[in-house]
């Protein structure tokens, strides 16, 4: 199996640089915010963080392609870095500390590109999570000061904790009734949102989570952290990985039931 230690170490360096920049502008009174064509917000901090990561990658990995939320795809080849400079921009611009920089390395393989390295850094929470293919998933302050992650062993839906972002997306897709039935079947529901539910699945503090509409940069880093922690990460169609435009993540034991509820249509 390839050794991704150098790539993982680089991803941490990139996350350190992004953390310093995003935290410098977090809660800034003069932060500039625009609305993108899809009606989602983007701040000057999103753009600056992606530009910083791109410039460092171009120096450190000039042969690798880069895909980012704000500036699209650049380059070609079997290796592709995927970046979400600030996942949770709406939180960021309102001063809510639940946001993160997501950095993933994907490699071409069977079934298309798959994540092999992922770093999720949430500096306002003082938290970071990461994983590399075949190397396990971890959380901590640094590569040398880390705790290994492991999903929960909850095997009954009635004992499970469910995290989700919002209800409107489920309604727009005609899946709201199935989603509401799921909320009634589980022990507990909480609307944590964005990257955080996936990290809690990896930590074992949440058992299942799902979102109805996502982009690749929202999912790539989360997917490898969850799977390397022993969990399952698929689309709502059951396809493994971050390619379905939506996501369901679990400890693995509850995954079939999770998908069953979310695919109920009325």
Short mmCIF file of C-alpha atoms in Angstrom, two decimals:
data_model
loop_
_atom_site.label_atom_id
_atom_site.label_comp_id
_atom_site.label_asym_id
_atom_site.label_seq_id
_atom_site.Cartn_x
_atom_site.Cartn_y
_atom_site.Cartn_z
CA UNK A 1 0.00 0.00 0.00
CA UNK A 2 1.36 3.48 -0.86
CA UNK A 3 2.72 5.59 1.98
CA UNK A 4 0.82 8.87 2.24
CA UNK A 5 2.69 10.25 5.25
CA UNK A 6 4.36 13.08 3.29
CA UNK A 7 1.04 14.08 1.72
CA UNK A 8 -0.68 14.01 5.11
CA UNK A 9 2.09 16.12 6.62
CA UNK A 10 1.71 18.62 3.76
CA UNK A 11 -2.06 18.74 4.32
CA UNK A 12 -1.40 19.66 7.96
CA UNK A 13 0.95 22.46 6.88
CA UNK A 14 -1.73 23.75 4.50
CA UNK A 15 -4.34 23.58 7.27
CA UNK A 16 -2.04 25.47 9.66
CA UNK A 17 -1.67 28.29 7.13
CA UNK A 18 -5.40 28.39 6.40
CA UNK A 19 -6.24 28.37 10.12
CA UNK A 20 -4.07 31.42 10.74
CA UNK A 21 -5.69 33.31 7.90
CA UNK A 22 -9.32 32.40 8.60
CA UNK A 23 -9.03 33.03 12.33
CA UNK A 24 -7.51 36.45 11.63
CA UNK A 25 -10.70 37.48 9.82
CA UNK A 26 -13.21 35.58 12.00
CA UNK A 27 -15.62 38.06 13.61
CA UNK A 28 -13.93 40.95 11.78
CA UNK A 29 -16.27 43.91 11.63
CA UNK A 30 -15.16 44.78 8.08
CA UNK A 31 -15.44 41.24 6.65
CA UNK A 32 -16.76 41.45 3.08
CA UNK A 33 -19.45 38.91 2.10
CA UNK A 34 -20.87 38.32 -1.38
CA UNK A 35 -23.64 36.09 -2.75
CA UNK A 36 -22.68 33.50 -5.37
CA UNK A 37 -24.95 32.58 -8.32
CA UNK A 38 -26.32 29.61 -6.33
CA UNK A 39 -27.37 32.11 -3.62
CA UNK A 40 -24.85 30.83 -1.08
CA UNK A 41 -22.54 33.31 0.67
CA UNK A 42 -18.81 33.61 0.08
CA UNK A 43 -16.53 35.81 2.14
CA UNK A 44 -13.18 37.36 1.33
CA UNK A 45 -11.78 34.87 3.85
CA UNK A 46 -13.02 31.90 1.75
CA UNK A 47 -11.26 33.24 -1.32
CA UNK A 48 -8.07 34.20 0.49
CA UNK A 49 -7.78 30.80 2.21
CA UNK A 50 -8.24 28.92 -1.06
CA UNK A 51 -5.73 31.16 -2.84
CA UNK A 52 -3.21 30.50 -0.05
CA UNK A 53 -3.67 26.72 -0.19
CA UNK A 54 -3.46 26.71 -3.98
CA UNK A 55 -0.24 28.73 -4.03
CA UNK A 56 1.42 26.41 -1.51
CA UNK A 57 0.27 23.31 -3.41
CA UNK A 58 1.57 24.72 -6.70
CA UNK A 59 5.01 24.99 -5.10
CA UNK A 60 4.97 21.71 -3.17
CA UNK A 61 3.06 19.49 -5.62
CA UNK A 62 3.28 21.16 -9.06
CA UNK A 63 2.21 18.02 -10.92
CA UNK A 64 -1.00 17.54 -8.93
CA UNK A 65 -4.36 18.94 -9.97
CA UNK A 66 -6.37 21.18 -7.62
CA UNK A 67 -10.15 21.41 -7.27
CA UNK A 68 -11.56 24.08 -4.96
CA UNK A 69 -14.98 25.44 -4.17
CA UNK A 70 -14.16 29.03 -5.09
CA UNK A 71 -11.86 28.68 -8.13
CA UNK A 72 -12.74 25.33 -9.72
CA UNK A 73 -10.39 22.78 -11.30
CA UNK A 74 -6.79 23.44 -12.31
CA UNK A 75 -4.46 20.84 -13.82
CA UNK A 76 -4.88 17.19 -14.74
CA UNK A 77 -3.43 13.85 -13.72
CA UNK A 78 -4.00 10.92 -11.39
CA UNK A 79 -3.71 12.99 -8.18
CA UNK A 80 -6.12 15.76 -7.26
CA UNK A 81 -6.27 17.96 -4.16
CA UNK A 82 -9.83 18.92 -3.21
CA UNK A 83 -10.35 22.01 -1.06
CA UNK A 84 -13.24 23.63 0.77
CA UNK A 85 -11.59 26.72 2.29
CA UNK A 86 -14.41 27.34 4.77
CA UNK A 87 -17.07 24.66 5.18
CA UNK A 88 -19.78 26.43 7.14
CA UNK A 89 -19.46 29.92 5.63
CA UNK A 90 -22.89 30.95 6.98
CA UNK A 91 -21.64 30.14 10.48
CA UNK A 92 -18.35 31.92 9.82
CA UNK A 93 -19.96 35.18 8.71
CA UNK A 94 -22.32 35.17 11.71
CA UNK A 95 -19.60 34.50 14.27
CA UNK A 96 -20.64 30.89 14.99
CA UNK A 97 -17.46 28.84 15.61
CA UNK A 98 -18.64 25.68 13.79
CA UNK A 99 -16.73 25.89 10.49
CA UNK A 100 -13.68 24.16 9.10
CA UNK A 101 -11.17 24.01 6.29
CA UNK A 102 -11.43 20.70 4.42
CA UNK A 103 -8.39 19.41 2.52
CA UNK A 104 -8.31 16.08 0.73
CA UNK A 105 -6.02 14.31 -1.71
CA UNK A 106 -7.80 12.05 -4.18
CA UNK A 107 -6.19 9.50 -6.48
CA UNK A 108 -7.53 7.95 -9.67
CA UNK A 109 -8.55 4.32 -9.31
CA UNK A 110 -11.36 1.91 -9.96
CA UNK A 111 -14.63 3.78 -9.89
CA UNK A 112 -12.95 7.15 -10.39
CA UNK A 113 -11.07 9.37 -7.98
CA UNK A 114 -11.12 8.27 -4.33
CA UNK A 115 -9.87 10.14 -1.24
CA UNK A 116 -6.58 8.87 0.18
CA UNK A 117 -5.78 11.74 2.58
CA UNK A 118 -8.11 14.04 4.48
CA UNK A 119 -7.69 16.84 7.01
CA UNK A 120 -10.60 18.66 8.66
CA UNK A 121 -9.43 21.64 10.69
CA UNK A 122 -11.83 23.67 12.85
CA UNK A 123 -9.64 26.30 14.52
CA UNK A 124 -12.45 28.22 16.24
CA UNK A 125 -13.36 24.95 18.01
CA UNK A 126 -9.71 24.14 18.66
CA UNK A 127 -10.17 20.79 16.88
CA UNK A 128 -8.61 18.92 13.97
CA UNK A 129 -9.27 15.47 12.51
CA UNK A 130 -7.35 13.59 9.81
CA UNK A 131 -6.84 10.27 8.07
CA UNK A 132 -4.78 8.56 5.38
CA UNK A 133 -5.70 5.45 3.45
CA UNK A 134 -4.77 2.35 5.42
CA UNK A 135 -3.39 4.42 8.28
CA UNK A 136 -6.44 5.01 10.47
CA UNK A 137 -8.15 8.23 11.54
CA UNK A 138 -7.01 10.56 14.31
CA UNK A 139 -7.79 13.74 16.18
CA UNK A 140 -5.48 16.01 18.09
CA UNK A 141 -3.22 19.03 17.94
CA UNK A 142 -0.61 17.53 15.62
CA UNK A 143 0.58 14.33 13.96
CA UNK A 144 2.66 13.55 17.04
CA UNK A 145 -0.05 14.43 19.58
CA UNK A 146 -3.11 12.50 18.50
CA UNK A 147 -5.83 10.08 19.56
CA UNK A 148 -7.05 7.37 17.21
CA UNK A 149 -10.71 7.60 16.20
CA UNK A 150 -13.17 4.74 16.28
CA UNK A 151 -16.87 4.71 15.41
CA UNK A 152 -19.47 3.58 17.93
CA UNK A 153 -20.76 0.06 18.38
CA UNK A 154 -24.43 1.04 18.67
CA UNK A 155 -26.32 -1.60 16.73
CA UNK A 156 -29.98 -0.63 17.30
CA UNK A 157 -31.56 2.36 15.63
CA UNK A 158 -33.62 3.00 18.76
CA UNK A 159 -30.35 3.61 20.64
CA UNK A 160 -28.78 5.78 17.94
CA UNK A 161 -27.97 9.49 17.85
CA UNK A 162 -28.74 11.17 14.49
CA UNK A 163 -27.19 14.44 13.30
CA UNK A 164 -28.41 16.49 10.35
CA UNK A 165 -28.10 19.99 8.86
CA UNK A 166 -31.61 21.12 7.94
CA UNK A 167 -35.02 19.93 6.81
CA UNK A 168 -35.55 21.95 3.63
CA UNK A 169 -33.30 19.82 1.40
CA UNK A 170 -35.12 16.63 2.37
CA UNK A 171 -38.44 18.29 1.58
CA UNK A 172 -37.25 19.54 -1.83
CA UNK A 173 -36.24 15.99 -2.78
CA UNK A 174 -39.48 14.39 -1.62
CA UNK A 175 -37.65 12.57 1.16
CA UNK A 176 -39.00 14.52 4.13
CA UNK A 177 -41.48 11.87 5.29
CA UNK A 178 -38.77 9.20 5.28
CA UNK A 179 -36.43 11.53 7.13
CA UNK A 180 -39.07 12.35 9.74
CA UNK A 181 -39.78 8.65 10.20
CA UNK A 182 -36.06 8.19 10.83
CA UNK A 183 -36.08 10.93 13.49
CA UNK A 184 -38.91 9.10 15.26
CA UNK A 185 -37.07 5.78 15.13
CA UNK A 186 -33.83 6.99 16.72
CA UNK A 187 -33.01 7.81 20.33
CA UNK A 188 -31.83 11.38 19.76
CA UNK A 189 -31.58 14.01 17.01
CA UNK A 190 -29.45 17.13 16.85
CA UNK A 191 -28.91 19.63 14.03
CA UNK A 192 -25.15 20.11 14.27
CA UNK A 193 -24.62 20.61 10.54
CA UNK A 194 -21.78 20.88 8.01
CA UNK A 195 -18.57 18.89 8.64
CA UNK A 196 -19.15 18.33 12.36
CA UNK A 197 -21.62 15.40 12.27
CA UNK A 198 -19.20 13.34 10.17
CA UNK A 199 -16.39 13.96 12.62
CA UNK A 200 -18.66 12.95 15.50
CA UNK A 201 -19.57 9.75 13.66
CA UNK A 202 -15.83 9.06 13.34
CA UNK A 203 -15.36 9.79 17.06
CA UNK A 204 -18.28 7.59 18.07
CA UNK A 205 -20.25 10.39 19.75
CA UNK A 206 -22.89 10.32 16.96
CA UNK A 207 -23.97 7.13 15.21
CA UNK A 208 -25.57 8.29 11.93
CA UNK A 209 -25.80 11.45 9.85
CA UNK A 210 -26.89 12.44 6.35
CA UNK A 211 -27.29 15.41 4.01
CA UNK A 212 -29.43 15.52 0.84
CA UNK A 213 -27.35 17.86 -1.34
CA UNK A 214 -23.57 18.32 -1.30
CA UNK A 215 -20.56 18.97 -3.53
CA UNK A 216 -17.40 16.88 -3.75
CA UNK A 217 -15.37 19.38 -1.72
CA UNK A 218 -17.95 19.11 1.10
CA UNK A 219 -17.41 15.35 1.34
CA UNK A 220 -13.97 14.14 0.25
CA UNK A 221 -12.07 14.81 3.49
CA UNK A 222 -15.02 13.76 5.65
CA UNK A 223 -15.38 10.48 3.75
CA UNK A 224 -11.89 9.16 4.42
CA UNK A 225 -11.95 10.21 8.09
CA UNK A 226 -15.22 8.30 8.61
CA UNK A 227 -14.13 5.18 6.72
CA UNK A 228 -10.67 5.04 8.31
CA UNK A 229 -12.40 5.26 11.71
CA UNK A 230 -14.28 2.08 10.79
CA UNK A 231 -17.51 3.64 9.56
CA UNK A 232 -19.42 3.73 6.29
CA UNK A 233 -19.69 6.74 3.98
CA UNK A 234 -21.90 6.52 0.90
CA UNK A 235 -24.36 8.50 -1.16
CA UNK A 236 -28.05 8.06 -0.49
CA UNK A 237 -27.92 5.61 -3.40
CA UNK A 238 -25.54 3.41 -1.41
CA UNK A 239 -22.55 4.13 -3.66
CA UNK A 240 -19.38 4.21 -1.52
CA UNK A 241 -17.42 7.44 -1.41
CA UNK A 242 -18.15 11.14 -1.99
CA UNK A 243 -19.49 11.10 -5.56
CA UNK A 244 -23.29 10.95 -5.28
CA UNK A 245 -24.09 14.62 -4.61
CA UNK A 246 -25.36 13.73 -1.13
CA UNK A 247 -24.11 11.71 1.81
CA UNK A 248 -24.99 9.18 4.48
CA UNK A 249 -22.46 8.27 7.15
CA UNK A 250 -22.72 5.79 9.97
CA UNK A 251 -20.85 3.41 12.23
CA UNK A 252 -21.52 0.76 9.58
CA UNK A 253 -23.84 -1.30 11.75
CA UNK A 254 -26.79 1.00 11.07
CA UNK A 255 -26.08 1.95 7.48
CA UNK A 256 -28.63 -0.21 5.68
CA UNK A 257 -31.41 0.97 7.98
CA UNK A 258 -30.31 4.59 7.55
CA UNK A 259 -30.48 4.32 3.77
CA UNK A 260 -33.79 2.51 3.95
CA UNK A 261 -35.47 5.39 5.75
CA UNK A 262 -33.87 8.10 3.61
CA UNK A 263 -35.01 6.43 0.38
CA UNK A 264 -38.65 6.23 1.39
CA UNK A 265 -40.63 8.24 -1.16
CA UNK A 266 -44.26 9.26 -0.89
#
